[in-house]
């Protein structure tokens, strides 16, 4: 097991060392699990009490959160520093470059330098794999697929022909890129399957979770823009455009031709209907159904999704509906006792009563 | 790049040519992207303005939608014609027939004529693959599986033993056919796993989207009837029967033993509970939960799913619930001021009203 | 086709034979499909009429449900007995032990006795596969993965490095174990991807459905405890703990760091938010969203999930919202007419009021 001094760690994460530069640390662990040999971290001030109680040998934290008397490294961005420290202790295990003899690589495919192609992977005709990319066991790249430099495709990924995958992209196991969109036209004669002649383009620095599916465009491109993160089991329909830095949480789905702006967040199990536009920075709460365009910065939830505040109020009122029904019935009874007087005419029967009957009959 | 004359296109799509038969076209593009070298189409009259503005060299459309002065081909079914035209320009790239030396084919499997078996595919014992079928890289067909003529199984599809797949079926990447149903019996002694000895039968002309899962029957068959289309990430439980020409949109799920009639549509992220019957032509709106049988032609939505019109009205009222609560509180206050008469005591003000106010303030 | 005498069946299932011990039976079939050659079963007394009408040659049932005059086997647990009988007639087709020449097994992997490794499977460096385990075609086991004795991994399963899988576990096709959790930290400088250095541990006797995904922990372990059953297309986030004997139905999802107790049931298409605790035996109804901790034994449904009884009452009231709105509007109108006069009017009682009462009683 490798170990590092606090000084080495501070240098690696670009932070300011407070305490013993020679203290040796052997792992990164969360506050409650860390012991004297471990580095831990405080990224969210909410956990300050746990940090105070932690037995960690040293801490990564922001200057305003510093804890007197502890060995620590002060940083501006504790998550970024944490990531850097974790990579120091637990370097990512990339397979060594090389082409497995057990892979099937088309003779006219183009492979960059330091590429790794795992056993039983298939690289199609005229496919291009960029420098340092890792194509793991059992991946299938269709003809003319492009994979950018440094990207990692985990086992079982399938990329349909002509798809374009950028640099430093991670596709987790079982991801399908470029499957046929659900494109058919309904007309009097029945349902016609429209050939899907477009492609999928995944830009740089995108990460896509296990078993997620991304359909190619009918015409043109389905696009997942730079820096977006899709979780597991997400569905992206044909001709969808996901803006830069957006986040789609597990089991969410975006229907065909919808455009999401930059930094949109769609929480778990939510869906956005087709042919819509969602503005930059909009947030869709969990298990919601967006059925109309959303302006930038919107925060919606529910089915149909409405502004979060409205939803919370309506939802709270909804729980009190049975009480409300009872109250209204009581008021009705009271009023129908009290109210006959309104017009001076002493009508015994009349509109009110007939109304009551009519309603009763209809119900 | 191949190009075709308008006359060739009209013949191919079986339409009536209006304009210059010799005009050469090189691609099919949507109205807004098409230029003078491109064929475009108007299938939905809603887009007539875009058609008028389009720079497309020629158009496919219905006779009532014809546009004077344009080169065009008049057809009865523009989507069908579009599909035919697209296939002319962009013929489907089927792999050449042949059995990859890198596939693993059981010696007692039966392969039809002109079959394509890709590298690293596995064909189990006594499996049968029909004429012209395409089994792509990495597909696994279990023992005694049948695949009908002309079907296409994309990479990574897994078909469990004894499943039956019809002719001209398309299974997209990662589809699983024939996995164990979620079958167990709860009884006093605990939970008993029931062996799943049935199969899945997929009829002709079915298309199934990426990573969709279809469980085999406990006894008998799970059936996906002719012409149905399942989108990506759909779940079909054991012993389900999907009627002809039905459509299950992405991330929808059908629980065990439920029967869907013909031409049923289940929209995205919706579910149908187990042991139900859904009538022909029923439509389930997006993100809905069907918890009871549905008659033919029903159009339902919500959780539980209710008739669409009722849902819309209730949902609209729901948004106004906070207002309604306020109104009722006001009426209550008014009435408790106004109504004191029922009991003979003339309480005008007093604890009741103040209580009401206090409650209102707190809410 | 093998056949068995009723005596042999009674011995196999450990039941008491009533009737002809020599009667030969050739298959197990459900009540409505069984004929004189078939064994059938009555596990749920609700189906007694079908049992009476069944043409089955013999029945498995509980003593209190016995049917005079039929050949039958009386058992305490009919589902367990059914499973045993089905296994007699339809023994599970396990592939013969042996390592396919077409598999790729790391030289330093450890394989137990009677292991089966299918064609085109990959077993990573230092992986361990227990006695009698079955690794089917196209499975990929990462480095240092452990698979316990007797487990069965169906085609296309991917297990990331260092994951631990117990004994007698079944992973259906396309399952992904150990993918990266959706772990990133939001901070002023942007979004930092946190390396996921934990693992997944799946305990003994777990069954996991097709294309389900289980993320590994950021630190520590994501755990699926003994005897749990996950259906198809389920998502389990990083650091989740699923208690013993729990059931997650298709397309449900559990967000990061949430802990489920023992014997929890999460019905189809439901989700549980992150960092929550769900008590033993809690039941989450279908298509629900759990947004807060749940006590043991809770039965909740809806979005947000609330006690089932409250949900049913509120949901029933919700459908009557449009009527309620109308009633309140009418009351408002009446009251605003009536109210100025509060006291003075000499109210007559009579039919109106009785009508109201009748309606109230009926409701």
PDB file of C-alpha atoms in Angstrom, chain B residues 101-104 120-122 140 158 160 174-176 179-189 191-197 211-215 218-219 233-236 251-253 269-271 275 287-289 291 303-304 306-307 310-311 313-315 317-318 320-321 324 327-328 330-331 334-335 337-339 341-342 348, chain C residues 28-30 41 43 47 76-84 86-87 90 102 119-120 137-138 154-156 171-174 207 210-211 227-233 245-251 263-265 269 286-288 301-303 311 315 318-326 328-329 331-332 335-336 339 342-343 345 347:
ATOM      1  CA  UNK B 101     -15.218 -17.523 -38.150  1.00  0.00           C
ATOM      2  CA  UNK B 102     -15.197 -15.761 -34.827  1.00  0.00           C
ATOM      3  CA  UNK B 103     -18.788 -16.711 -34.011  1.00  0.00           C
ATOM      4  CA  UNK B 104     -19.598 -19.781 -31.914  1.00  0.00           C
ATOM      5  CA  UNK B 120     -18.446 -13.251 -31.317  1.00  0.00           C
ATOM      6  CA  UNK B 121     -22.088 -14.173 -31.640  1.00  0.00           C
ATOM      7  CA  UNK B 122     -23.207 -17.415 -30.007  1.00  0.00           C
ATOM      8  CA  UNK B 140     -26.295 -14.806 -27.640  1.00  0.00           C
ATOM      9  CA  UNK B 158     -29.598 -12.076 -25.394  1.00  0.00           C
ATOM     10  CA  UNK B 160     -32.917 -17.266 -23.510  1.00  0.00           C
ATOM     11  CA  UNK B 174     -29.131  -5.080 -25.373  1.00  0.00           C
ATOM     12  CA  UNK B 175     -32.649  -6.483 -25.611  1.00  0.00           C
ATOM     13  CA  UNK B 176     -33.211  -9.453 -23.307  1.00  0.00           C
ATOM     14  CA  UNK B 179     -35.443 -13.867 -18.676  1.00  0.00           C
ATOM     15  CA  UNK B 180     -37.053 -15.316 -15.560  1.00  0.00           C
ATOM     16  CA  UNK B 181     -40.340 -13.768 -14.633  1.00  0.00           C
ATOM     17  CA  UNK B 182     -40.609 -12.322 -11.177  1.00  0.00           C
ATOM     18  CA  UNK B 183     -42.474 -15.403 -10.063  1.00  0.00           C
ATOM     19  CA  UNK B 184     -42.604 -16.439  -6.500  1.00  0.00           C
ATOM     20  CA  UNK B 185     -45.323 -17.505  -4.162  1.00  0.00           C
ATOM     21  CA  UNK B 186     -45.700 -15.953  -0.737  1.00  0.00           C
ATOM     22  CA  UNK B 187     -46.843 -18.404   1.866  1.00  0.00           C
ATOM     23  CA  UNK B 188     -46.514 -18.944   5.582  1.00  0.00           C
ATOM     24  CA  UNK B 189     -43.197 -20.747   5.189  1.00  0.00           C
ATOM     25  CA  UNK B 191     -41.222 -17.060  -0.363  1.00  0.00           C
ATOM     26  CA  UNK B 192     -40.922 -19.879  -2.894  1.00  0.00           C
ATOM     27  CA  UNK B 193     -39.297 -19.234  -6.240  1.00  0.00           C
ATOM     28  CA  UNK B 194     -41.471 -20.801  -8.930  1.00  0.00           C
ATOM     29  CA  UNK B 195     -39.457 -22.227 -11.826  1.00  0.00           C
ATOM     30  CA  UNK B 196     -40.337 -20.391 -15.031  1.00  0.00           C
ATOM     31  CA  UNK B 197     -40.915 -23.132 -17.564  1.00  0.00           C
ATOM     32  CA  UNK B 211     -32.223  -2.660 -23.474  1.00  0.00           C
ATOM     33  CA  UNK B 212     -35.885  -3.636 -23.257  1.00  0.00           C
ATOM     34  CA  UNK B 213     -36.579  -6.790 -21.231  1.00  0.00           C
ATOM     35  CA  UNK B 214     -39.246  -9.423 -21.822  1.00  0.00           C
ATOM     36  CA  UNK B 215     -39.739 -12.156 -19.261  1.00  0.00           C
ATOM     37  CA  UNK B 218     -44.256 -19.202 -15.810  1.00  0.00           C
ATOM     38  CA  UNK B 219     -46.347 -21.667 -17.809  1.00  0.00           C
ATOM     39  CA  UNK B 233     -36.054   0.241 -21.663  1.00  0.00           C
ATOM     40  CA  UNK B 234     -39.537  -1.214 -21.612  1.00  0.00           C
ATOM     41  CA  UNK B 235     -40.375  -4.030 -19.190  1.00  0.00           C
ATOM     42  CA  UNK B 236     -42.798  -6.809 -20.106  1.00  0.00           C
ATOM     43  CA  UNK B 251     -39.616   3.100 -19.960  1.00  0.00           C
ATOM     44  CA  UNK B 252     -43.166   1.806 -19.759  1.00  0.00           C
ATOM     45  CA  UNK B 253     -43.865  -1.497 -18.044  1.00  0.00           C
ATOM     46  CA  UNK B 269     -42.951   5.862 -18.239  1.00  0.00           C
ATOM     47  CA  UNK B 270     -46.422   4.421 -17.728  1.00  0.00           C
ATOM     48  CA  UNK B 271     -47.222   1.144 -16.084  1.00  0.00           C
ATOM     49  CA  UNK B 275     -53.623  -9.538 -14.115  1.00  0.00           C
ATOM     50  CA  UNK B 287     -46.414   8.550 -16.644  1.00  0.00           C
ATOM     51  CA  UNK B 288     -49.654   6.889 -15.694  1.00  0.00           C
ATOM     52  CA  UNK B 289     -50.479   3.848 -13.592  1.00  0.00           C
ATOM     53  CA  UNK B 291     -54.701  -0.204 -11.783  1.00  0.00           C
ATOM     54  CA  UNK B 303     -52.176   7.565 -11.003  1.00  0.00           C
ATOM     55  CA  UNK B 304     -54.472   5.774 -10.790  1.00  0.00           C
ATOM     56  CA  UNK B 306     -58.761   7.726 -15.019  1.00  0.00           C
ATOM     57  CA  UNK B 307     -60.458   9.029 -18.162  1.00  0.00           C
ATOM     58  CA  UNK B 310     -61.709  13.759 -15.854  1.00  0.00           C
ATOM     59  CA  UNK B 311     -58.022  13.846 -15.137  1.00  0.00           C
ATOM     60  CA  UNK B 313     -60.465  18.710 -15.014  1.00  0.00           C
ATOM     61  CA  UNK B 314     -59.397  17.340 -11.643  1.00  0.00           C
ATOM     62  CA  UNK B 315     -55.811  18.318 -12.288  1.00  0.00           C
ATOM     63  CA  UNK B 317     -58.920  22.061 -10.037  1.00  0.00           C
ATOM     64  CA  UNK B 318     -56.011  20.649  -8.035  1.00  0.00           C
ATOM     65  CA  UNK B 320     -56.477  25.854  -7.518  1.00  0.00           C
ATOM     66  CA  UNK B 321     -56.686  23.945  -4.257  1.00  0.00           C
ATOM     67  CA  UNK B 324     -60.216  26.808  -2.688  1.00  0.00           C
ATOM     68  CA  UNK B 327     -62.357  30.417   0.023  1.00  0.00           C
ATOM     69  CA  UNK B 328     -63.801  27.692   2.169  1.00  0.00           C
ATOM     70  CA  UNK B 330     -63.662  32.484   4.390  1.00  0.00           C
ATOM     71  CA  UNK B 331     -67.105  30.986   3.833  1.00  0.00           C
ATOM     72  CA  UNK B 334     -68.786  34.197   7.224  1.00  0.00           C
ATOM     73  CA  UNK B 335     -71.239  31.466   7.877  1.00  0.00           C
ATOM     74  CA  UNK B 337     -70.915  34.675  11.853  1.00  0.00           C
ATOM     75  CA  UNK B 338     -74.082  34.604   9.860  1.00  0.00           C
ATOM     76  CA  UNK B 339     -75.495  31.317  10.932  1.00  0.00           C
ATOM     77  CA  UNK B 341     -79.363  31.295  14.531  1.00  0.00           C
ATOM     78  CA  UNK B 342     -79.847  27.525  14.317  1.00  0.00           C
ATOM     79  CA  UNK B 348     -72.340  36.821  17.157  1.00  0.00           C
TER      80      UNK B 348
ATOM     81  CA  UNK C  28     -47.176 -29.596 -14.371  1.00  0.00           C
ATOM     82  CA  UNK C  29     -49.805 -27.250 -15.739  1.00  0.00           C
ATOM     83  CA  UNK C  30     -52.091 -24.541 -14.310  1.00  0.00           C
ATOM     84  CA  UNK C  41     -52.040 -27.040  -7.934  1.00  0.00           C
ATOM     85  CA  UNK C  43     -52.177 -22.473  -3.758  1.00  0.00           C
ATOM     86  CA  UNK C  47     -59.308 -20.412  -7.180  1.00  0.00           C
ATOM     87  CA  UNK C  76     -48.224 -27.406   4.037  1.00  0.00           C
ATOM     88  CA  UNK C  77     -46.726 -25.003   1.519  1.00  0.00           C
ATOM     89  CA  UNK C  78     -48.195 -25.458  -1.947  1.00  0.00           C
ATOM     90  CA  UNK C  79     -45.876 -22.985  -3.696  1.00  0.00           C
ATOM     91  CA  UNK C  80     -42.816 -24.660  -2.282  1.00  0.00           C
ATOM     92  CA  UNK C  81     -44.255 -28.040  -3.252  1.00  0.00           C
ATOM     93  CA  UNK C  82     -45.093 -26.738  -6.706  1.00  0.00           C
ATOM     94  CA  UNK C  83     -41.541 -25.516  -7.176  1.00  0.00           C
ATOM     95  CA  UNK C  84     -40.210 -28.918  -6.148  1.00  0.00           C
ATOM     96  CA  UNK C  86     -41.753 -28.437 -11.397  1.00  0.00           C
ATOM     97  CA  UNK C  87     -38.083 -29.062 -10.868  1.00  0.00           C
ATOM     98  CA  UNK C  90     -38.493 -29.656 -15.806  1.00  0.00           C
ATOM     99  CA  UNK C 102     -13.471 -19.709 -26.559  1.00  0.00           C
ATOM    100  CA  UNK C 119     -17.852 -19.215 -24.784  1.00  0.00           C
ATOM    101  CA  UNK C 120     -16.712 -15.621 -25.121  1.00  0.00           C
ATOM    102  CA  UNK C 137     -21.538 -16.706 -22.747  1.00  0.00           C
ATOM    103  CA  UNK C 138     -20.384 -13.158 -23.033  1.00  0.00           C
ATOM    104  CA  UNK C 154     -26.539 -15.157 -17.550  1.00  0.00           C
ATOM    105  CA  UNK C 155     -25.175 -13.911 -20.871  1.00  0.00           C
ATOM    106  CA  UNK C 156     -24.011 -10.348 -21.106  1.00  0.00           C
ATOM    107  CA  UNK C 171     -27.814 -12.459 -12.238  1.00  0.00           C
ATOM    108  CA  UNK C 172     -29.980 -12.270 -15.336  1.00  0.00           C
ATOM    109  CA  UNK C 173     -28.810 -11.122 -18.727  1.00  0.00           C
ATOM    110  CA  UNK C 174     -27.452  -7.625 -19.012  1.00  0.00           C
ATOM    111  CA  UNK C 207     -31.706 -12.902  -7.660  1.00  0.00           C
ATOM    112  CA  UNK C 210     -32.340  -8.438 -16.559  1.00  0.00           C
ATOM    113  CA  UNK C 211     -30.599  -5.146 -17.314  1.00  0.00           C
ATOM    114  CA  UNK C 227     -32.297 -13.402  -0.149  1.00  0.00           C
ATOM    115  CA  UNK C 228     -33.317 -10.146  -1.826  1.00  0.00           C
ATOM    116  CA  UNK C 229     -34.956 -10.155  -5.238  1.00  0.00           C
ATOM    117  CA  UNK C 230     -34.544  -7.349  -7.714  1.00  0.00           C
ATOM    118  CA  UNK C 231     -36.659  -7.377 -10.839  1.00  0.00           C
ATOM    119  CA  UNK C 232     -35.681  -6.099 -14.296  1.00  0.00           C
ATOM    120  CA  UNK C 233     -34.429  -2.589 -15.049  1.00  0.00           C
ATOM    121  CA  UNK C 245     -35.286 -10.549   1.846  1.00  0.00           C
ATOM    122  CA  UNK C 246     -36.324  -7.272   0.273  1.00  0.00           C
ATOM    123  CA  UNK C 247     -38.090  -7.061  -3.071  1.00  0.00           C
ATOM    124  CA  UNK C 248     -37.597  -4.325  -5.666  1.00  0.00           C
ATOM    125  CA  UNK C 249     -40.071  -4.623  -8.511  1.00  0.00           C
ATOM    126  CA  UNK C 250     -39.305  -3.691 -12.114  1.00  0.00           C
ATOM    127  CA  UNK C 251     -38.137  -0.188 -12.986  1.00  0.00           C
ATOM    128  CA  UNK C 263     -38.223  -7.508   3.880  1.00  0.00           C
ATOM    129  CA  UNK C 264     -38.978  -4.135   2.361  1.00  0.00           C
ATOM    130  CA  UNK C 265     -41.080  -4.157  -0.810  1.00  0.00           C
ATOM    131  CA  UNK C 269     -41.702   2.165 -11.111  1.00  0.00           C
ATOM    132  CA  UNK C 286     -46.357   1.253  -7.308  1.00  0.00           C
ATOM    133  CA  UNK C 287     -45.224   4.432  -9.058  1.00  0.00           C
ATOM    134  CA  UNK C 288     -44.539   6.228  -5.809  1.00  0.00           C
ATOM    135  CA  UNK C 301     -48.044   5.316  -1.914  1.00  0.00           C
ATOM    136  CA  UNK C 302     -48.095   8.464  -4.051  1.00  0.00           C
ATOM    137  CA  UNK C 303     -45.808  11.356  -4.809  1.00  0.00           C
ATOM    138  CA  UNK C 311     -53.647   8.476  -0.216  1.00  0.00           C
ATOM    139  CA  UNK C 315     -57.217  10.505  -4.252  1.00  0.00           C
ATOM    140  CA  UNK C 318     -59.393  14.580  -5.788  1.00  0.00           C
ATOM    141  CA  UNK C 319     -61.594  13.034  -8.440  1.00  0.00           C
ATOM    142  CA  UNK C 320     -64.503  14.982  -7.022  1.00  0.00           C
ATOM    143  CA  UNK C 321     -62.626  18.266  -7.063  1.00  0.00           C
ATOM    144  CA  UNK C 322     -64.482  19.766 -10.021  1.00  0.00           C
ATOM    145  CA  UNK C 323     -67.795  19.134  -8.241  1.00  0.00           C
ATOM    146  CA  UNK C 324     -66.363  20.543  -5.073  1.00  0.00           C
ATOM    147  CA  UNK C 325     -65.278  23.681  -6.871  1.00  0.00           C
ATOM    148  CA  UNK C 326     -68.776  24.113  -8.251  1.00  0.00           C
ATOM    149  CA  UNK C 328     -68.072  26.099  -3.235  1.00  0.00           C
ATOM    150  CA  UNK C 329     -68.835  28.629  -5.942  1.00  0.00           C
ATOM    151  CA  UNK C 331     -72.161  28.420  -1.640  1.00  0.00           C
ATOM    152  CA  UNK C 332     -70.166  31.550  -2.144  1.00  0.00           C
ATOM    153  CA  UNK C 335     -73.755  33.322   1.037  1.00  0.00           C
ATOM    154  CA  UNK C 336     -72.828  36.608  -0.479  1.00  0.00           C
ATOM    155  CA  UNK C 339     -75.106  36.954   4.425  1.00  0.00           C
ATOM    156  CA  UNK C 342     -77.665  37.021   8.914  1.00  0.00           C
ATOM    157  CA  UNK C 343     -79.947  37.068  11.875  1.00  0.00           C
ATOM    158  CA  UNK C 345     -84.609  35.885   8.661  1.00  0.00           C
ATOM    159  CA  UNK C 347     -85.818  30.249   8.641  1.00  0.00           C
TER     160      UNK C 347
END
